Coordinates of C-alpha atoms in Angstrom, one line a residue:
M1012 CA 273.9 93.0 93.1
A1013 CA 269.4 93.2 93.0
F1014 CA 268.1 93.8 90.1
D1015 CA 266.7 97.3 88.9
R1016 CA 263.1 96.8 89.1
R1017 CA 262.2 99.8 86.5
T1018 CA 264.8 98.6 84.4
F1019 CA 263.2 95.2 84.3
L1020 CA 259.8 96.3 84.6
G1021 CA 260.3 98.2 81.3
T1022 CA 262.1 95.4 79.7
T1023 CA 259.3 93.0 80.5
A1024 CA 257.1 96.0 79.1
A1025 CA 258.5 96.7 75.8
T1026 CA 259.5 92.7 74.7
G1027 CA 255.4 92.6 75.7
A1028 CA 255.2 95.8 73.2
A1029 CA 256.9 94.5 70.6
V1030 CA 255.2 91.3 70.2
A1031 CA 251.7 93.1 70.3
L1032 CA 252.7 95.6 67.5
A1033 CA 254.0 92.3 65.7
G1034 CA 251.1 90.5 66.0
A1035 CA 249.3 93.4 65.3
T1036 CA 248.3 92.5 61.6
S1037 CA 246.8 89.2 62.6
T1038 CA 243.1 88.1 60.9
P1039 CA 241.4 86.3 61.8
A1040 CA 240.5 82.9 59.6
A1041 CA 237.3 82.6 57.5
A1042 CA 234.7 81.8 59.0
G1043 CA 233.0 78.9 56.7
P1044 CA 228.6 78.6 57.7
V1045 CA 227.7 76.8 61.1
A1046 CA 224.8 76.3 63.2
G1047 CA 225.8 79.5 65.5
P1048 CA 228.1 81.4 67.7
A1049 CA 232.1 79.7 66.0
P1050 CA 234.0 78.6 69.7
R1051 CA 237.5 81.5 69.1
T1052 CA 240.7 79.7 69.5
Y1053 CA 244.0 80.7 69.2
A1054 CA 247.1 78.7 68.6
F1055 CA 250.6 80.0 69.3
T1056 CA 253.9 77.9 69.0
V1057 CA 256.8 78.4 71.7
M1058 CA 260.2 77.7 70.1
G1059 CA 262.7 76.7 72.8
T1060 CA 266.6 75.9 72.8
T1061 CA 269.1 74.7 75.7
D1062 CA 272.9 74.4 76.2
L1063 CA 274.5 75.6 73.1
H1064 CA 278.0 76.4 75.1
G1065 CA 279.1 79.4 72.6
N1066 CA 278.1 77.9 69.7
V1067 CA 277.2 79.8 66.0
F1068 CA 278.9 78.0 63.1
N1069 CA 279.1 74.3 62.8
W1070 CA 282.2 74.2 62.7
D1071 CA 285.2 72.5 65.2
Y1072 CA 287.2 74.7 66.9
F1073 CA 289.2 71.5 68.6
T1074 CA 289.7 69.9 65.1
D1075 CA 289.5 72.7 62.9
K1076 CA 287.1 71.3 60.3
E1077 CA 283.0 71.0 59.9
F1078 CA 281.5 69.4 62.5
D1079 CA 280.7 66.1 62.7
D1080 CA 279.6 63.3 65.4
K1081 CA 278.3 59.2 64.4
A1082 CA 274.9 60.2 63.6
H1083 CA 275.8 63.2 61.6
N1084 CA 274.4 65.8 63.7
D1085 CA 275.4 69.6 63.4
V1086 CA 275.3 72.2 65.8
G1087 CA 275.0 76.1 66.3
L1088 CA 272.2 79.1 66.8
A1089 CA 273.3 79.5 62.3
K1090 CA 271.3 76.3 61.8
I1091 CA 268.7 76.6 64.5
S1092 CA 268.2 80.5 63.1
T1093 CA 267.3 78.5 59.4
L1094 CA 264.2 76.5 61.8
V1095 CA 262.6 79.0 63.4
N1096 CA 262.9 81.7 60.5
Q1097 CA 260.8 78.6 58.6
V1098 CA 258.5 77.9 62.0
R1099 CA 257.7 82.1 62.2
A1100 CA 257.5 81.9 58.2
E1101 CA 254.2 78.7 58.8
K1102 CA 253.5 80.0 62.0
G1103 CA 253.3 84.0 61.9
R1104 CA 255.6 85.3 63.6
H1105 CA 253.6 87.0 66.1
N1106 CA 252.2 83.9 66.7
T1107 CA 256.0 82.5 68.4
L1108 CA 257.9 83.2 70.9
L1109 CA 261.9 82.2 71.2
I1110 CA 263.2 80.9 74.9
D1111 CA 266.7 79.4 75.8
A1112 CA 267.0 77.3 79.1
G1113 CA 270.6 77.9 79.7
D1114 CA 273.9 77.4 79.0
T1115 CA 275.0 80.1 76.2
I1116 CA 278.7 82.3 76.8
Q1117 CA 281.0 78.5 78.0
G1118 CA 282.1 76.0 75.6
T1119 CA 283.8 76.7 72.6
Q1120 CA 287.0 78.5 71.6
L1121 CA 284.6 80.8 70.2
S1122 CA 282.9 81.5 73.4
Y1123 CA 286.3 81.9 75.3
Y1124 CA 288.0 84.4 73.2
Y1125 CA 285.6 86.3 73.7
A1126 CA 285.4 86.1 78.0
K1127 CA 289.2 86.0 77.6
V1128 CA 292.1 86.5 75.1
D1129 CA 289.8 89.7 73.8
P1130 CA 287.1 89.7 76.6
I1131 CA 283.9 91.5 76.6
T1132 CA 284.2 93.5 80.1
A1133 CA 286.8 95.5 78.0
R1134 CA 287.0 99.1 77.8
R1135 CA 285.1 99.6 74.3
G1136 CA 285.8 95.9 74.0
P1137 CA 283.2 93.7 72.0
V1138 CA 280.0 92.7 71.1
H1139 CA 279.8 88.6 72.5
P1140 CA 279.5 85.8 69.6
M1141 CA 276.5 84.5 71.1
A1142 CA 275.1 87.9 72.1
Q1143 CA 274.9 89.6 68.4
A1144 CA 273.9 86.5 66.9
M1145 CA 270.9 85.5 69.5
N1146 CA 269.7 89.4 68.8
A1147 CA 270.1 88.9 65.5
I1148 CA 267.7 85.0 65.7
G1149 CA 265.2 87.8 67.9
Y1150 CA 265.5 86.1 71.5
D1151 CA 262.3 86.4 73.2
A1152 CA 264.3 85.6 77.3
A1153 CA 266.9 83.3 78.4
A1154 CA 266.7 81.9 81.6
L1155 CA 270.6 81.4 83.0
G1156 CA 272.8 78.2 83.8
N1157 CA 275.7 77.2 85.5
H1158 CA 277.9 78.0 83.1
E1159 CA 277.3 81.9 82.7
F1160 CA 279.5 82.1 85.9
N1161 CA 282.4 80.4 85.0
Y1162 CA 284.0 83.2 83.7
G1163 CA 283.0 85.3 86.7
I1164 CA 280.5 87.8 87.4
P1165 CA 281.9 90.7 85.6
V1166 CA 281.7 88.7 81.7
L1167 CA 278.4 87.6 82.8
R1168 CA 276.8 90.7 83.4
R1169 CA 278.5 92.7 80.4
F1170 CA 276.7 89.7 78.6
E1171 CA 273.8 90.7 80.0
E1172 CA 273.8 94.3 79.0
Q1173 CA 274.8 93.5 75.7
C1174 CA 271.7 91.3 75.0
D1175 CA 268.1 92.6 73.9
F1176 CA 266.3 89.7 76.3
P1177 CA 266.4 89.8 79.9
L1178 CA 268.1 86.7 81.4
L1179 CA 266.2 84.8 84.1
G1180 CA 266.8 83.1 87.0
A1181 CA 264.0 83.5 90.0
N1182 CA 266.5 81.4 92.1
A1183 CA 269.8 83.1 91.7
L1184 CA 269.6 85.9 94.5
D1185 CA 271.9 88.5 96.2
A1186 CA 272.9 86.3 99.5
K1187 CA 272.7 89.7 101.6
T1188 CA 269.3 90.8 100.7
L1189 CA 267.7 87.8 99.0
L1190 CA 266.1 89.7 96.2
P1191 CA 266.2 88.4 92.5
A1192 CA 269.9 89.9 91.8
F1193 CA 268.4 89.0 87.2
P1194 CA 264.4 89.9 86.5
P1195 CA 262.9 85.9 87.3
Y1196 CA 260.3 86.1 84.9
S1197 CA 259.0 88.3 81.4
M1198 CA 255.6 88.5 80.4
H1199 CA 255.0 88.1 76.5
R1200 CA 251.8 89.4 75.9
L1201 CA 250.1 87.9 72.2
C1202 CA 247.5 89.6 69.5
T1203 CA 244.8 87.0 69.5
P1204 CA 242.6 87.7 66.2
H1205 CA 239.1 87.8 69.1
G1206 CA 239.1 88.0 72.3
R1207 CA 241.8 90.0 74.4
D1208 CA 245.8 88.8 74.3
V1209 CA 247.0 86.0 75.3
K1210 CA 249.5 87.1 78.6
V1211 CA 252.1 84.0 78.3
A1212 CA 254.5 84.7 80.9
V1213 CA 257.7 83.0 81.0
L1214 CA 259.8 81.8 84.1
G1215 CA 263.6 81.3 84.2
L1216 CA 265.2 79.0 86.8
T1217 CA 268.7 78.6 87.3
N1218 CA 270.9 75.1 89.1
P1219 CA 271.7 75.0 92.2
G1220 CA 274.6 73.3 91.7
I1221 CA 276.1 77.2 91.0
A1222 CA 277.0 77.3 94.6
L1223 CA 279.0 74.4 94.9
W1224 CA 280.8 74.5 90.8
D1225 CA 281.3 78.1 91.0
K1226 CA 281.6 78.7 94.8
A1227 CA 284.6 81.6 94.2
N1228 CA 283.0 83.5 92.1
V1229 CA 280.0 83.5 93.8
Q1230 CA 279.9 83.3 97.7
G1231 CA 278.8 85.4 99.6
K1232 CA 277.3 87.2 96.3
M1233 CA 274.8 84.9 95.4
T1234 CA 272.6 82.7 96.9
F1235 CA 270.4 79.8 94.7
P1236 CA 267.6 77.5 96.1
G1237 CA 265.9 75.0 95.0
L1238 CA 264.0 75.0 91.9
E1239 CA 260.4 73.8 93.1
E1240 CA 260.8 76.6 96.3
Q1241 CA 261.4 79.9 93.8
A1242 CA 258.6 78.0 90.9
A1243 CA 256.0 78.1 93.5
K1244 CA 256.6 81.5 94.8
Y1245 CA 256.6 83.1 91.3
V1246 CA 253.7 80.8 89.3
P1247 CA 251.1 82.0 91.2
K1248 CA 252.1 85.5 91.0
L1249 CA 252.3 85.3 87.2
R1250 CA 248.7 83.7 87.4
S1251 CA 247.5 86.6 89.7
M1252 CA 249.2 89.4 86.9
G1253 CA 247.3 88.4 84.2
A1254 CA 249.4 85.4 82.6
D1255 CA 246.9 82.7 80.2
V1256 CA 249.8 80.6 79.9
V1257 CA 253.5 80.3 81.8
I1258 CA 255.8 78.4 80.9
V1259 CA 258.5 77.6 82.6
S1260 CA 262.4 77.6 80.8
A1261 CA 264.9 75.9 83.0
H1262 CA 267.9 74.9 84.1
S1263 CA 268.2 71.6 85.6
G1264 CA 267.1 68.0 84.1
S1265 CA 264.3 66.6 84.5
S1266 CA 265.7 63.1 86.0
G1267 CA 265.5 64.4 89.8
T1268 CA 268.5 63.2 90.6
S1269 CA 271.8 65.2 91.5
S1270 CA 275.6 63.8 90.4
Y1271 CA 276.4 66.0 93.9
G1272 CA 275.2 62.9 96.7
D1273 CA 275.2 65.4 99.7
Q1274 CA 277.0 67.6 98.4
L1275 CA 273.8 69.2 96.7
P1276 CA 271.4 70.6 99.0
Y1277 CA 268.7 70.7 96.1
V1278 CA 267.6 68.8 93.3
E1279 CA 269.8 69.1 90.5
N1280 CA 267.7 67.9 88.3
A1281 CA 264.8 69.4 89.2
A1282 CA 262.4 70.2 86.0
A1283 CA 260.1 66.7 86.8
L1284 CA 259.6 67.1 90.1
V1285 CA 258.5 70.9 89.4
A1286 CA 255.7 69.9 86.7
E1287 CA 254.3 67.4 89.5
Q1288 CA 254.5 69.7 92.6
V1289 CA 254.0 73.2 91.6
P1290 CA 250.2 73.9 90.2
G1291 CA 250.0 76.1 87.3
I1292 CA 252.2 75.9 84.8
D1293 CA 251.7 74.6 81.2
A1294 CA 255.1 73.6 80.1
I1295 CA 258.8 73.4 81.0
L1296 CA 261.5 73.3 78.5
V1297 CA 264.5 71.6 79.8
G1298 CA 267.8 72.2 80.1
H1299 CA 271.4 71.4 81.1
A1300 CA 270.9 67.1 80.6
H1301 CA 272.6 67.9 77.3
T1302 CA 270.0 64.7 76.5
E1303 CA 267.1 64.7 74.1
I1304 CA 263.6 64.4 75.3
P1305 CA 260.9 65.2 72.1
E1306 CA 258.0 65.3 74.9
Y1307 CA 257.7 63.9 78.3
R1308 CA 254.4 64.8 80.6
V1309 CA 254.1 64.9 83.5
K1310 CA 251.3 65.0 86.2
N1311 CA 250.8 67.0 88.5
K1312 CA 249.9 65.4 92.2
A1313 CA 247.8 68.5 93.1
T1314 CA 245.5 68.8 90.1
G1315 CA 245.5 66.4 88.0
K1316 CA 247.0 68.1 84.7
E1317 CA 249.6 67.1 82.4
V1318 CA 252.5 69.0 81.3
V1319 CA 254.4 69.2 79.1
L1320 CA 258.2 69.0 79.0
S1321 CA 260.4 68.8 76.2
E1322 CA 264.7 69.0 75.8
P1323 CA 265.9 69.8 72.6
L1324 CA 269.6 68.2 72.1
K1325 CA 272.3 70.5 73.0
W1326 CA 274.7 72.7 70.7
G1327 CA 271.8 74.0 68.7
Q1328 CA 271.4 69.7 67.4
R1329 CA 267.7 70.3 68.1
L1330 CA 264.7 72.6 68.5
T1331 CA 262.3 72.4 70.7
L1332 CA 258.7 73.4 69.6
F1333 CA 255.4 73.9 71.8
D1334 CA 252.3 74.0 69.9
F1335 CA 249.7 75.7 71.5
E1336 CA 246.2 75.4 71.3
L1337 CA 243.7 78.2 73.5
S1338 CA 239.9 78.7 73.3
W1339 CA 237.8 81.6 74.9
A1340 CA 235.4 80.8 77.4
K1341 CA 233.4 83.4 80.0
G1342 CA 235.6 86.2 79.6
R1343 CA 239.5 84.7 79.2
W1344 CA 241.6 82.4 77.3
S1345 CA 242.7 78.8 78.9
V1346 CA 245.0 76.1 77.1
A1347 CA 242.8 73.8 75.5
K1348 CA 246.3 70.9 74.6
V1349 CA 250.3 71.6 73.7
A1350 CA 252.6 69.0 72.3
A1351 CA 255.6 69.3 71.5
R1352 CA 258.2 68.1 69.2
V1353 CA 262.1 68.6 68.1
L1354 CA 263.7 69.7 64.8
N1355 CA 267.0 68.6 63.5
S1356 CA 269.5 71.3 62.7
N1357 CA 271.3 69.5 60.5
A1358 CA 268.2 69.2 58.2
V1359 CA 268.6 72.4 57.7
E1360 CA 271.6 75.1 55.8
E1361 CA 273.1 77.4 58.3
D1362 CA 272.1 81.1 58.3
P1363 CA 273.8 83.3 56.1
R1364 CA 272.5 87.0 57.9
I1365 CA 274.0 84.9 60.9
T1366 CA 277.4 83.0 59.5
G1367 CA 277.9 86.5 57.8
L1368 CA 277.0 88.6 60.6
L1369 CA 280.0 87.2 62.5
S1370 CA 282.8 85.6 60.0
D1371 CA 285.1 88.2 61.5
E1372 CA 284.9 87.4 64.8
H1373 CA 284.8 83.6 63.3
R1374 CA 287.8 83.8 61.4
K1375 CA 290.5 86.0 64.4
V1376 CA 289.4 82.8 66.6
V1377 CA 290.3 80.1 64.0
A1378 CA 293.8 82.4 63.7
Y1379 CA 293.9 82.1 67.6
V1380 CA 293.6 77.9 68.0
N1381 CA 296.2 77.2 64.9
Q1382 CA 298.8 79.3 66.4
V1383 CA 301.9 76.7 66.8
I1384 CA 303.0 76.7 70.4
G1385 CA 305.6 73.6 70.3
T1386 CA 306.1 69.8 69.2
S1387 CA 305.7 66.9 69.6
T1388 CA 307.8 63.8 69.0
Q1389 CA 305.1 61.4 68.2
S1390 CA 301.4 61.9 68.3
M1391 CA 299.2 60.9 70.7
S1392 CA 294.9 59.9 70.2
A1393 CA 292.5 59.8 73.2
A1394 CA 290.1 56.7 71.9
E1395 CA 291.6 53.9 73.8
G1396 CA 291.1 56.8 76.7
P1397 CA 288.1 54.9 78.4
V1398 CA 289.4 51.1 78.3
K1399 CA 293.7 51.5 78.1
D1400 CA 296.4 53.2 80.3
V1401 CA 296.9 56.0 77.1
A1402 CA 300.0 58.4 77.1
I1403 CA 297.3 62.0 76.3
I1404 CA 295.6 60.9 79.2
D1405 CA 299.1 60.8 81.0
L1406 CA 300.4 64.3 79.6
I1407 CA 297.4 66.2 81.4
N1408 CA 297.9 64.8 84.8
H1409 CA 301.7 65.1 84.1
V1410 CA 301.0 68.6 84.1
Q1411 CA 299.3 69.0 86.9
A1412 CA 301.0 67.0 89.0
E1413 CA 304.3 69.0 88.2
T1414 CA 302.0 72.0 88.6
V1415 CA 301.3 71.3 91.9
K1416 CA 305.0 69.9 93.0
G1417 CA 306.6 72.9 92.1
A1418 CA 303.0 75.3 94.4
L1419 CA 303.8 73.4 97.2
A1420 CA 308.0 73.5 97.1
G1421 CA 308.9 74.9 100.1
T1422 CA 305.7 74.3 102.1
E1423 CA 304.7 71.6 104.9
W1424 CA 303.3 69.9 101.9
A1425 CA 306.3 69.8 99.4
A1426 CA 307.4 66.5 100.8
L1427 CA 303.8 64.4 100.3
P1428 CA 303.9 63.0 97.7
V1429 CA 301.4 64.0 94.6
V1430 CA 299.0 62.7 91.8
S1431 CA 296.3 62.7 89.9
Q1432 CA 293.5 62.5 88.5
A1433 CA 291.9 63.0 84.8
S1434 CA 289.7 61.3 82.4
C1435 CA 288.9 61.1 79.3
F1436 CA 287.0 64.6 78.4
S1437 CA 287.1 63.8 74.2
R1438 CA 288.3 60.1 73.2
T1439 CA 288.5 63.2 69.9
A1440 CA 291.2 64.1 70.8
A1441 CA 294.8 64.0 69.5
I1442 CA 298.4 65.3 69.6
P1443 CA 299.4 64.8 66.1
A1444 CA 303.8 64.0 65.5
G1445 CA 305.2 67.2 64.5
Q1446 CA 303.7 71.0 65.8
V1447 CA 301.5 71.4 68.2
T1448 CA 299.0 74.2 68.1
I1449 CA 296.8 76.1 71.1
R1450 CA 294.0 74.1 69.3
D1451 CA 295.7 70.7 69.7
A1452 CA 296.3 71.0 73.6
A1453 CA 293.0 73.4 74.7
G1454 CA 291.0 69.7 72.4
L1455 CA 292.5 67.5 75.6
Y1456 CA 290.5 70.0 78.1
P1457 CA 287.1 71.6 77.0
F1458 CA 286.2 72.3 80.1
E1459 CA 287.0 75.1 81.4
N1460 CA 288.6 73.4 85.2
T1461 CA 290.9 74.7 87.0
L1462 CA 293.4 73.4 89.6
E1463 CA 293.1 72.5 93.4
A1464 CA 295.0 70.5 95.2
R1465 CA 293.2 68.2 98.4
L1466 CA 295.0 65.6 101.3
L1467 CA 294.1 62.1 100.6
T1468 CA 295.2 58.4 102.3
G1469 CA 296.0 55.2 100.6
A1470 CA 292.5 54.7 102.1
Q1471 CA 290.5 57.6 100.6
V1472 CA 292.3 56.7 97.5
K1473 CA 291.2 52.9 97.2
D1474 CA 287.9 54.1 97.8
Y1475 CA 287.7 56.6 94.9
L1476 CA 289.3 54.7 93.1
E1477 CA 286.8 51.8 93.6
Y1478 CA 283.9 54.3 93.1
S1479 CA 285.5 55.3 90.0
A1480 CA 285.4 51.9 88.2
R1481 CA 282.1 51.6 88.7
Y1482 CA 281.2 52.8 84.7
F1483 CA 282.9 49.6 83.5
V1484 CA 280.0 46.9 82.8
R1485 CA 280.2 43.5 84.6
T1486 CA 281.7 41.1 82.8
A1487 CA 282.3 37.2 83.4
P1488 CA 285.9 35.6 82.9
G1489 CA 285.3 34.3 79.4
E1490 CA 283.0 36.3 78.0
V1491 CA 283.9 38.1 75.2
V1492 CA 284.4 41.7 75.3
D1493 CA 283.1 44.6 73.4
P1494 CA 285.0 47.7 73.7
A1495 CA 282.1 49.6 73.2
K1496 CA 280.0 48.1 74.9
L1497 CA 282.5 48.0 78.4
T1498 CA 282.3 51.3 79.3
N1499 CA 279.6 54.1 80.7
S1500 CA 277.3 51.5 83.3
E1501 CA 274.7 53.3 83.9
G1502 CA 274.8 55.9 82.0
T1503 CA 277.9 57.0 83.3
P1504 CA 279.7 59.5 81.5
D1505 CA 283.5 59.7 80.4
Y1506 CA 284.3 62.8 82.4
N1507 CA 283.2 60.7 85.5
Y1508 CA 285.7 58.0 85.4
D1509 CA 289.1 58.8 86.5
A1510 CA 292.7 57.8 86.0
V1511 CA 294.5 58.4 88.4
Y1512 CA 298.4 58.7 87.8
G1513 CA 301.3 57.9 89.7
F1514 CA 300.1 54.6 91.4
T1515 CA 299.8 51.2 90.0
Y1516 CA 296.4 49.5 90.2
D1517 CA 294.4 46.6 87.9
I1518 CA 290.7 47.5 87.9
D1519 CA 288.5 43.3 88.2
V1520 CA 286.0 43.9 85.8
A1521 CA 284.1 40.7 87.0
Q1522 CA 284.1 41.2 89.9
P1523 CA 281.2 43.2 91.5
V1524 CA 281.1 47.3 92.3
G1525 CA 282.6 47.7 95.3
S1526 CA 285.9 44.9 94.7
R1527 CA 287.4 46.2 92.0
I1528 CA 291.4 47.4 92.8
T1529 CA 293.6 45.3 93.1
G1530 CA 297.4 45.7 93.1
L1531 CA 297.4 49.1 94.3
S1532 CA 301.2 50.4 94.8
F1533 CA 303.1 53.2 95.0
E1534 CA 307.1 53.6 93.6
G1535 CA 307.1 49.5 93.4
K1536 CA 305.0 49.0 97.4
P1537 CA 301.8 48.1 98.3
V1538 CA 300.1 52.0 99.5
D1539 CA 299.6 51.9 103.0
P1540 CA 295.9 52.8 104.2
G1541 CA 297.8 55.5 106.4
A1542 CA 300.4 57.2 103.8
R1543 CA 298.9 60.5 102.7
F1544 CA 298.9 61.9 99.8
V1545 CA 298.5 65.0 97.5
L1546 CA 295.6 64.3 94.9
A1547 CA 296.4 67.2 92.1
V1548 CA 292.2 68.1 90.9
N1549 CA 289.8 69.3 89.2
N1550 CA 287.4 71.6 90.7
Y1551 CA 284.4 69.9 89.8
R1552 CA 285.1 67.0 91.4
A1553 CA 287.0 69.0 94.2
S1554 CA 283.4 70.4 94.7
G1555 CA 281.6 67.3 94.8
G1556 CA 280.9 67.0 90.9
G1557 CA 279.6 63.0 90.2
N1558 CA 279.7 62.4 94.1
F1559 CA 283.1 60.6 94.0
P1560 CA 284.0 60.2 97.8
H1561 CA 285.9 62.1 100.5
V1562 CA 287.8 64.8 98.0
P1563 CA 285.1 67.6 99.3
Q1564 CA 285.9 67.0 102.3
A1565 CA 289.4 67.0 102.0
R1566 CA 292.1 69.4 103.3
Q1567 CA 292.6 72.0 100.1
V1568 CA 296.4 73.0 100.2
W1569 CA 296.1 74.7 97.2
A1570 CA 293.9 76.2 94.7
N1571 CA 294.9 77.8 90.9
S1572 CA 292.1 80.3 89.0
D1573 CA 293.8 79.7 85.3
E1574 CA 291.9 77.0 84.1
I1575 CA 293.8 73.7 83.0
R1576 CA 293.5 73.7 79.8
N1577 CA 295.4 77.3 79.6
T1578 CA 297.9 75.0 82.4
I1579 CA 298.4 73.2 79.8
I1580 CA 299.2 75.1 77.0
Q1581 CA 301.9 77.1 78.8
W1582 CA 303.6 73.7 80.0
V1583 CA 303.7 72.6 76.3
K1584 CA 304.9 76.8 75.5
A1585 CA 307.6 76.2 78.0
K1586 CA 308.4 72.5 77.3
G1587 CA 308.5 72.9 73.6
T1588 CA 308.9 70.1 72.8
V1589 CA 306.8 67.1 74.0
D1590 CA 307.8 63.6 74.6
P1591 CA 305.6 60.8 76.4
A1592 CA 309.1 58.9 77.1
Q1593 CA 309.3 61.3 79.7
F1594 CA 305.3 61.1 81.6
A1595 CA 303.9 57.8 79.7
S1596 CA 303.7 54.8 81.3
V1597 CA 300.9 52.0 81.9
S1598 CA 300.5 51.7 85.4
W1599 CA 296.5 50.7 85.2
R1600 CA 295.1 48.1 83.2
L1601 CA 291.2 46.3 83.0
T1602 CA 291.5 42.4 83.7
R1603 CA 289.1 39.3 84.9
E1604 CA 290.6 37.4 87.8
G1605 CA 294.5 38.2 87.1
V1606 CA 294.2 38.1 83.3
P1607 CA 294.3 41.3 80.8
V1608 CA 291.5 42.1 78.8
F1609 CA 293.5 43.5 76.5

């Protein structure tokens, strides 16, 4: 799996040469009267995106209309392209670089279609839309994200071949040789009006959680050490190679935390730790956390120097700009100043060059997701899913439980009761009354999770539910309840609140975390702490995602490689009719001292 060193050196050399040629037209600014030699300075800008997640168009394939959210953000590379063109026009293309921090080829039905329906890995297969768009825009380098591995290494390798820029991953190693499986870095030359060229190194780091999250795809093939460890190895090397500026593109948030607890041997969100612990870094483009950080400064412990971090908002909603000012002294360039900011993609129109380039692909995917696969006897919505037991979440759980029951038939586990977990992944998910399309069903499950079955005891289920209930803000009896302020306590995302289907229970939000689950019963009887249950659970949760207790260590009795999204689609096709009366019930509710909140 180790990358070919000659190919890597050729790629980086070619990239540098291209930038150098582009910069050959650079001319010095007109000099005014000065008392002595003018200081030699040079300014350039590095633009950055992250967590594009398959977004090219400002389009929501699940709603089949233009993307919009409460903040009226826009998405997609077509918007980013317009911003990039504006920056290049202002700064001079030869004075700019464009990089990405990963999670590129998963997330929309556009990217799913070209991984699964019309795969890029097929003989004479298509070119991935993200490769086409990023090539046309002119990216210089991109770090690997964890979701790059969701569709397996062959799809990732084919995508890599289709990109005109390197995919970087200094901490993605071949499991046998421990050599880099991808280029660790790229080197770029910027031609200046005076002095020698500026050499800019981009070091790519990905997330060590890949070893857990995509275990089925990478186990025995690749290993993913910590970001700090690999940065400490490569940054001095890049400096010794003559890099005047070192930028890290890291698919890792800045919080210094992990959502996996002890399951993950390395810090998941380590970008700030890299800045703090590894000398010689000038700036870090941050990814993975899906947050917006225009500028964040971290002081390096060894040098006292500030490292500038920036994370643009996901899906192409923002473009980060790192503005560098360099000075020439004693025969070398040094960084005098770095500042970061973000541009909002909703301020510009889509670049018609990009939308035109991929119009055929877009139309194919729109037609695909609008295929009718069944009917529903009534409409269902996820809008109240975070605070109420709604039918649409029951549908996910019912399909999962039924699938696991069928898979365990005839095995030693067949007699055990099957329960299921699911989250409100999207508050806008809906199933209409009447015709149901692929996009309706797929919208229930926007992630590429697969299904597993794990053994839990009644006591462990209780612990699991208590942990899940931390999602709610503690609210005293009699206090006015605002549903909008009742959830997401301490930043817990919707996808880390699980309802467990098959049990009946109350969640007392007036009680402290850990003492909220009351009346836990199964088939009308209190749950025996020693009773055994099979939990239908997604692979993210089973591998430790969200740091829920017991499940990662629990015995696996079955697993499937197909996405849960596809399982739902196939279930609807097979049934023909979706009737909530057959699976929906109010089995959990929020209370305060026994009084229902709603």
